[in-house]
Tab-separated table of C-alpha atoms and ligand atoms in Angstrom:
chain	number	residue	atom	x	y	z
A	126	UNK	CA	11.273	-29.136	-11.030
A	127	UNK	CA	9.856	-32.221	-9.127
A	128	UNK	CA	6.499	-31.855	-7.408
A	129	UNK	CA	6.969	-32.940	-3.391
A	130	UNK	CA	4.642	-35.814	-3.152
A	131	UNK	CA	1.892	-35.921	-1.126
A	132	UNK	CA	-0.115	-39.383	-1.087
A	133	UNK	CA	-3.282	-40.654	0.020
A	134	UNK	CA	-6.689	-39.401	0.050
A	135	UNK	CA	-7.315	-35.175	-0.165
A	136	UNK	CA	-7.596	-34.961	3.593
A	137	UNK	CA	-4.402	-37.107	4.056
A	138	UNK	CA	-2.802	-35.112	1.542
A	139	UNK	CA	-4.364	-31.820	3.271
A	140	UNK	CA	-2.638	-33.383	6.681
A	141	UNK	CA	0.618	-34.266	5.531
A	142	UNK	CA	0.704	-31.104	3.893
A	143	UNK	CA	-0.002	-29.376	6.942
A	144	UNK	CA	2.885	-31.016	8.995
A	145	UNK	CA	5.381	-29.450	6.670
A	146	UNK	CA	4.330	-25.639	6.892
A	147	UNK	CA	5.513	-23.322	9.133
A	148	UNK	CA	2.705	-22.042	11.491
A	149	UNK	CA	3.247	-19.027	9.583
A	150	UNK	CA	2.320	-20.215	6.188
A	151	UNK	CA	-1.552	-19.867	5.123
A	152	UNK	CA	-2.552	-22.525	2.723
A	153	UNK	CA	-5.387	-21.059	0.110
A	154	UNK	CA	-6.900	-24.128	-1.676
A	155	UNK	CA	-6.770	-23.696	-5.173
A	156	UNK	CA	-10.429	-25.013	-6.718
A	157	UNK	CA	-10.680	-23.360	-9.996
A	158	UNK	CA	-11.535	-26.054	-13.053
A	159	UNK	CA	-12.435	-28.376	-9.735
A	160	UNK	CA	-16.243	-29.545	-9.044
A	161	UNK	CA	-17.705	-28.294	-5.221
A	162	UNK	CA	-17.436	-31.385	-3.795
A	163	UNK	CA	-13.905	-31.213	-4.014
A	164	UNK	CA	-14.479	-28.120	-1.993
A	165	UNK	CA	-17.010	-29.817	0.503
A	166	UNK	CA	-13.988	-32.347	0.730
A	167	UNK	CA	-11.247	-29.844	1.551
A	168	UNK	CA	-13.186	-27.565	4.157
A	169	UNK	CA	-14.611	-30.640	6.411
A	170	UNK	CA	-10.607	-31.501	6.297
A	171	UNK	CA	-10.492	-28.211	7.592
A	172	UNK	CA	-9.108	-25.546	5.277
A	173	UNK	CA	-11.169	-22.344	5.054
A	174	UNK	CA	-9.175	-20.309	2.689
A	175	UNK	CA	-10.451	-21.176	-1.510
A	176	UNK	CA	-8.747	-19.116	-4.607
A	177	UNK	CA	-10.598	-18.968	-7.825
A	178	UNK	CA	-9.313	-17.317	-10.889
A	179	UNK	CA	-12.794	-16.268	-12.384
A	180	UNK	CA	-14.995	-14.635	-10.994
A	181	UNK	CA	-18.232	-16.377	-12.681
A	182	UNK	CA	-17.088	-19.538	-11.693
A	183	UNK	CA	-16.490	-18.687	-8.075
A	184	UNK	CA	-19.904	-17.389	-8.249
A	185	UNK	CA	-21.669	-20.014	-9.207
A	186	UNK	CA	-19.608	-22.257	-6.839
A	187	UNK	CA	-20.517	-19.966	-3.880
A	188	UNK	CA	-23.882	-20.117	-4.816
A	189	UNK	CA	-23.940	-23.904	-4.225
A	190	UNK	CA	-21.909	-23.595	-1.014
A	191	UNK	CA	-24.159	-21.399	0.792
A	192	UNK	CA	-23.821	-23.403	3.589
A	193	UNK	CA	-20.352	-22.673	4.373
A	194	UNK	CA	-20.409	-19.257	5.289
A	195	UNK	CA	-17.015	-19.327	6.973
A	196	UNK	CA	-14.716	-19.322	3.824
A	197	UNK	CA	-12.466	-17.036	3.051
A	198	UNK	CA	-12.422	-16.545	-1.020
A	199	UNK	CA	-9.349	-15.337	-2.357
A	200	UNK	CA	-9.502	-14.300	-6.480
A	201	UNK	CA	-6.537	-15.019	-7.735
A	202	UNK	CA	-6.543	-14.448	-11.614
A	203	UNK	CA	-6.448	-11.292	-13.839
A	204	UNK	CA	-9.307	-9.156	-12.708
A	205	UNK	CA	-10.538	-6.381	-15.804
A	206	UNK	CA	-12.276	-3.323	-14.578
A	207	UNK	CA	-15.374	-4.118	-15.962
A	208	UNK	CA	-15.443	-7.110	-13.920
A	209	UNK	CA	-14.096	-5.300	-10.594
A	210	UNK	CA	-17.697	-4.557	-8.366
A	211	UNK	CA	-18.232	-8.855	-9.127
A	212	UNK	CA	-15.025	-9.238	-7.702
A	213	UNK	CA	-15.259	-6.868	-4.513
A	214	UNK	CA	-19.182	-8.785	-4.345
A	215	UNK	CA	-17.225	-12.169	-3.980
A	216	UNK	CA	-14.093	-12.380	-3.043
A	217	UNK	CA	-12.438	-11.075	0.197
A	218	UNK	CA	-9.049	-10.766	-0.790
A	219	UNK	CA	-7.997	-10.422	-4.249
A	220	UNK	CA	-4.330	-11.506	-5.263
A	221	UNK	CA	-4.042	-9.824	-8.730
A	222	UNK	CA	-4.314	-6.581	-8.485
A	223	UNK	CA	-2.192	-5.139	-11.442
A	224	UNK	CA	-2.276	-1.752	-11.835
A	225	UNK	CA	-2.890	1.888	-10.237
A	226	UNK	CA	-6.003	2.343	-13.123
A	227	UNK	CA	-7.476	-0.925	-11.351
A	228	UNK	CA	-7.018	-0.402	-7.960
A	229	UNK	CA	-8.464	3.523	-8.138
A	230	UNK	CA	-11.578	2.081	-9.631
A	231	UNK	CA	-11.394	-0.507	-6.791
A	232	UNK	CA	-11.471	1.919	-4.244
A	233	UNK	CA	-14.156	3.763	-5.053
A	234	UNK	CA	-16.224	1.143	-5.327
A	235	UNK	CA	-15.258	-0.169	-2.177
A	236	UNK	CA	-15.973	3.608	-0.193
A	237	UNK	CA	-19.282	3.620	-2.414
A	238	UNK	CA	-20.154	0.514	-0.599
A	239	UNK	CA	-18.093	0.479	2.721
A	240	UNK	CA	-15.637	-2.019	2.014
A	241	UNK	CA	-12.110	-2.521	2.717
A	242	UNK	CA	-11.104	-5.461	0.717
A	243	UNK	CA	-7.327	-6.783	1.148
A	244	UNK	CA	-5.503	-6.860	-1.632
A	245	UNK	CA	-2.417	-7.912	-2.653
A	246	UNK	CA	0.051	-5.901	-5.761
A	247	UNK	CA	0.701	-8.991	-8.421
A	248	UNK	CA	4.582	-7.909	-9.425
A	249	UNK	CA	6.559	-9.330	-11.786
A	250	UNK	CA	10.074	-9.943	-10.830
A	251	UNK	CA	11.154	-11.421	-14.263
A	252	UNK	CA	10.111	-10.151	-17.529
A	253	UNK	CA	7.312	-12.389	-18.701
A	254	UNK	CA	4.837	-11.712	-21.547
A	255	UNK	CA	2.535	-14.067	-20.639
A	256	UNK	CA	1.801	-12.814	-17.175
A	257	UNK	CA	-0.058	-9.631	-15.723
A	258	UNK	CA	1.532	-7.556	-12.952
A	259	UNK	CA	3.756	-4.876	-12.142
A	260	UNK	CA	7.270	-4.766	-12.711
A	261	UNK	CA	9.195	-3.538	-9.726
A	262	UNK	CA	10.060	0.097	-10.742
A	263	UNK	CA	7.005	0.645	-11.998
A	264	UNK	CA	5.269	-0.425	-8.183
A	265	UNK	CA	7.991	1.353	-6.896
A	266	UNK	CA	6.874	5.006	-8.538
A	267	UNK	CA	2.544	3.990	-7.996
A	268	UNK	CA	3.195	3.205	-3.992
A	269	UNK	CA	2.635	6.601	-3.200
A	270	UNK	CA	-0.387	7.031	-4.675
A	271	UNK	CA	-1.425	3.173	-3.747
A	272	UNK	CA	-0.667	4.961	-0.354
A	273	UNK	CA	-3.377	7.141	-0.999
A	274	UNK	CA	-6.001	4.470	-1.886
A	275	UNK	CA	-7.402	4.417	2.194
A	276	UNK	CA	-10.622	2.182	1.027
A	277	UNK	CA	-8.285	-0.711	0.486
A	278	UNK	CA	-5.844	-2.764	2.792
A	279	UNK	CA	-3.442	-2.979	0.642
A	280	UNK	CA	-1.487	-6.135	2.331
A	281	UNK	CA	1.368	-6.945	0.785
A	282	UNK	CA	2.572	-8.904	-2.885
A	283	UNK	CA	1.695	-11.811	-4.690
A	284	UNK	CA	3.857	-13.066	-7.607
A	285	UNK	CA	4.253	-16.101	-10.032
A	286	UNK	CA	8.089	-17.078	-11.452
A	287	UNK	CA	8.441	-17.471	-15.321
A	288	UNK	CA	7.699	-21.024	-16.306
A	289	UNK	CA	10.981	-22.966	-17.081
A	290	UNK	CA	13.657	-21.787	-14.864
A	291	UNK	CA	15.557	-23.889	-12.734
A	292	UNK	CA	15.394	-24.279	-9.156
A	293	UNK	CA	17.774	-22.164	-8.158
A	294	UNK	CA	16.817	-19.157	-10.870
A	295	UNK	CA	13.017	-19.680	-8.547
A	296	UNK	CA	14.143	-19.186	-5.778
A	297	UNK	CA	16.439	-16.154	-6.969
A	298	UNK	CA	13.044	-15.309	-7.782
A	299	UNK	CA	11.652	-15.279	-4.612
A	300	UNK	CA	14.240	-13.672	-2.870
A	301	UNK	CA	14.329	-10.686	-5.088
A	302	UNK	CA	10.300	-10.967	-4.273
A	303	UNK	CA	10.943	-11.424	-0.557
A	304	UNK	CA	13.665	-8.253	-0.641
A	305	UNK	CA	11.390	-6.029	-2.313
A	306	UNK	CA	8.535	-6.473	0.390
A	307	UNK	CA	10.766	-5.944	3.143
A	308	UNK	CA	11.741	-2.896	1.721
A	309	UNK	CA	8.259	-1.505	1.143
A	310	UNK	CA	7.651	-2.744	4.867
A	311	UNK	CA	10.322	-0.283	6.352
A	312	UNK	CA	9.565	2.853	3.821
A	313	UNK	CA	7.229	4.027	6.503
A	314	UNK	CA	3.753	4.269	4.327
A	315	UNK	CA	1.041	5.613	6.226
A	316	UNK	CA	-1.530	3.055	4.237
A	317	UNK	CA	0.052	0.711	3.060
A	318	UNK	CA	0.629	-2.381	5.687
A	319	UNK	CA	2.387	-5.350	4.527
A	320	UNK	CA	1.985	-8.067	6.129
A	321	UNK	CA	1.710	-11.359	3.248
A	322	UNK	CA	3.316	-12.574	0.835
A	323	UNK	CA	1.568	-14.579	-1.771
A	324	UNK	CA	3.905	-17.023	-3.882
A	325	UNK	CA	4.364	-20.625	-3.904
A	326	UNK	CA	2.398	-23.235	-5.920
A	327	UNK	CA	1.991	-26.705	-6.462
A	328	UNK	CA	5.615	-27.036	-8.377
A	329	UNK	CA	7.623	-24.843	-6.019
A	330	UNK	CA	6.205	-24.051	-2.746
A	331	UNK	CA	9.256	-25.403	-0.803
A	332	UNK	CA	11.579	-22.523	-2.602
A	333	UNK	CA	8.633	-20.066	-1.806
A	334	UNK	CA	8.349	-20.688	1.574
A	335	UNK	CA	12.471	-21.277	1.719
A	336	UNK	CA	12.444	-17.119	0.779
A	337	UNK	CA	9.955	-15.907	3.066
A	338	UNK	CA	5.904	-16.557	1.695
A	339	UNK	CA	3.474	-16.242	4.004
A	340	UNK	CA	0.860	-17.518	1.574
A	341	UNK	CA	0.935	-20.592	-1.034
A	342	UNK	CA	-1.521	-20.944	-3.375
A	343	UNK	CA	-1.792	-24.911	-4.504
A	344	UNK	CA	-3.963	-26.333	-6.728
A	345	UNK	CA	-2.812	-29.558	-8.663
A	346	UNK	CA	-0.921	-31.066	-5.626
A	347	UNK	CA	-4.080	-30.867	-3.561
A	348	UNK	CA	-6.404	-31.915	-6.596
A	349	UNK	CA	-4.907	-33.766	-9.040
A	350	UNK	CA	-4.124	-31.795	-12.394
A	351	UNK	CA	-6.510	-29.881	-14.341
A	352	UNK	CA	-8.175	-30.949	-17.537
B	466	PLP	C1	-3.765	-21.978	-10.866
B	466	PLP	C2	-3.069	-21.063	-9.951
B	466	PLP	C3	-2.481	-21.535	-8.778
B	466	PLP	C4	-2.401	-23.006	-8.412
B	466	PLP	O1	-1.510	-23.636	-9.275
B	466	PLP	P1	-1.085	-25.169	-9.071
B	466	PLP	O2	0.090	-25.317	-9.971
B	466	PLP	O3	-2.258	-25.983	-9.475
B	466	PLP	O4	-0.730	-25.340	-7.634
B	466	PLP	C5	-1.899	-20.608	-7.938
B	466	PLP	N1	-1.895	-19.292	-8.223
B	466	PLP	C6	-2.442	-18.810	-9.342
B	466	PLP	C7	-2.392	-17.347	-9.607
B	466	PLP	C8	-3.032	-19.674	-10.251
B	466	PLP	O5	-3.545	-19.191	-11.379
């Protein structure tokens, strides 16, 4: 799949960018593997939304942006539950939550420390080794007790395609994904509330957006590839 060019510097990139998306569509800057001044670079072109996979690196980059208070960090990467009271510390949403084990020890940490993080259920809607997340009848037999988890505002999805399929097989992808929320949206939960949509990055946000995202998550064609 072809990468949509963008050109120019990062905040004519940011603006051309901007042109194309739906109102509806947030844009979460994807930073991780990038220095803070790319950061510095992206927010004074106005974005205010960052995603980090680790959560030691988004530390340490938070601790050097200090100064920016009004950035909303999104953790986007596989979270382990020895790592989840870092992650409720600094991040405000978290994209990657993978599993009813995970999000129970999530939400007592968050009542132990009044905090309703949003979150987002990482499902996988094609088998893939290589990737973390629910597969949809598995979700589909944990909602009920996700409904249960009330120290959580538990949002809505996030999911990655397989790498290698076509265009078309994507966006198949992200229609199943897209089909799937709106039927969680209608099953009348009392806790859950879905409202976004996480997929879409730097190689197919068009198809993503195309099925329905109301979040893409871009990295490379913002920053330039990663080492
Ligand atoms: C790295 C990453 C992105 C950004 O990917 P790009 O291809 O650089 O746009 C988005 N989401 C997740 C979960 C990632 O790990």
């Amino acid at each position: 799949m072809t990468r949509l060019s963008l050109s120019g510097s990062l905040p004519d990139r940011i603006a051309q960018l901007r042109q194309t998306l739906p109102p509806h569509v947030r844009l979460v800057a994807v930073t991780k593997q990038k220095p803070v001044e790319m950061i510095r670079a992206a927010y004074a072109a106005g974005v205010r939304d960052f995603g980090e996979n680790r959560v030691q690196e988004a530390e340490e980059k938070q601790a050097q942006l200090a100064d920016l208070p009004d950035i909303t960090w999104h953790l986007l990467g596989h979270l382990q539950t020895n790592k989840a009271l870092k992650a409720l510390e600094h991040f405000h949403w978290i994209h990657s939550l993978d599993s009813l084990k995970l999000a129970t020890r999530l939400n007592r940490l968050a009542e132990e420390r009044s905090l309703r993080p949003t979150v987002l259920l990482q499902v996988k809607f094609r088998p893939d080794p290589n990737k973390y997340g629910w597969d949809p009848l598995e979700l589909q037999s944990d909602l009920p007790a996700l409904d249960q988890l009330s120290h959580l505002a538990i949002a809505g999805m996030m999911t990655i395609p397989p790498l290698g399929l076509s265009e078309a097989e994507t966006l198949a992808v992200f229609q199943d994904a897209q089909q799937f929320f709106q039927t969680v949206q209608q099953a009348g939960y009392r806790n859950l509330a879905f409202h976004h949509l996480s997929m879409g990055m730097s190689d197919d946000y068009p198809l993503a957006i195309q099925a329905g995202s109301t979040v893409i998550r871009l990295g490379r064609v913002l920053f330039g590839d990663r080492p």
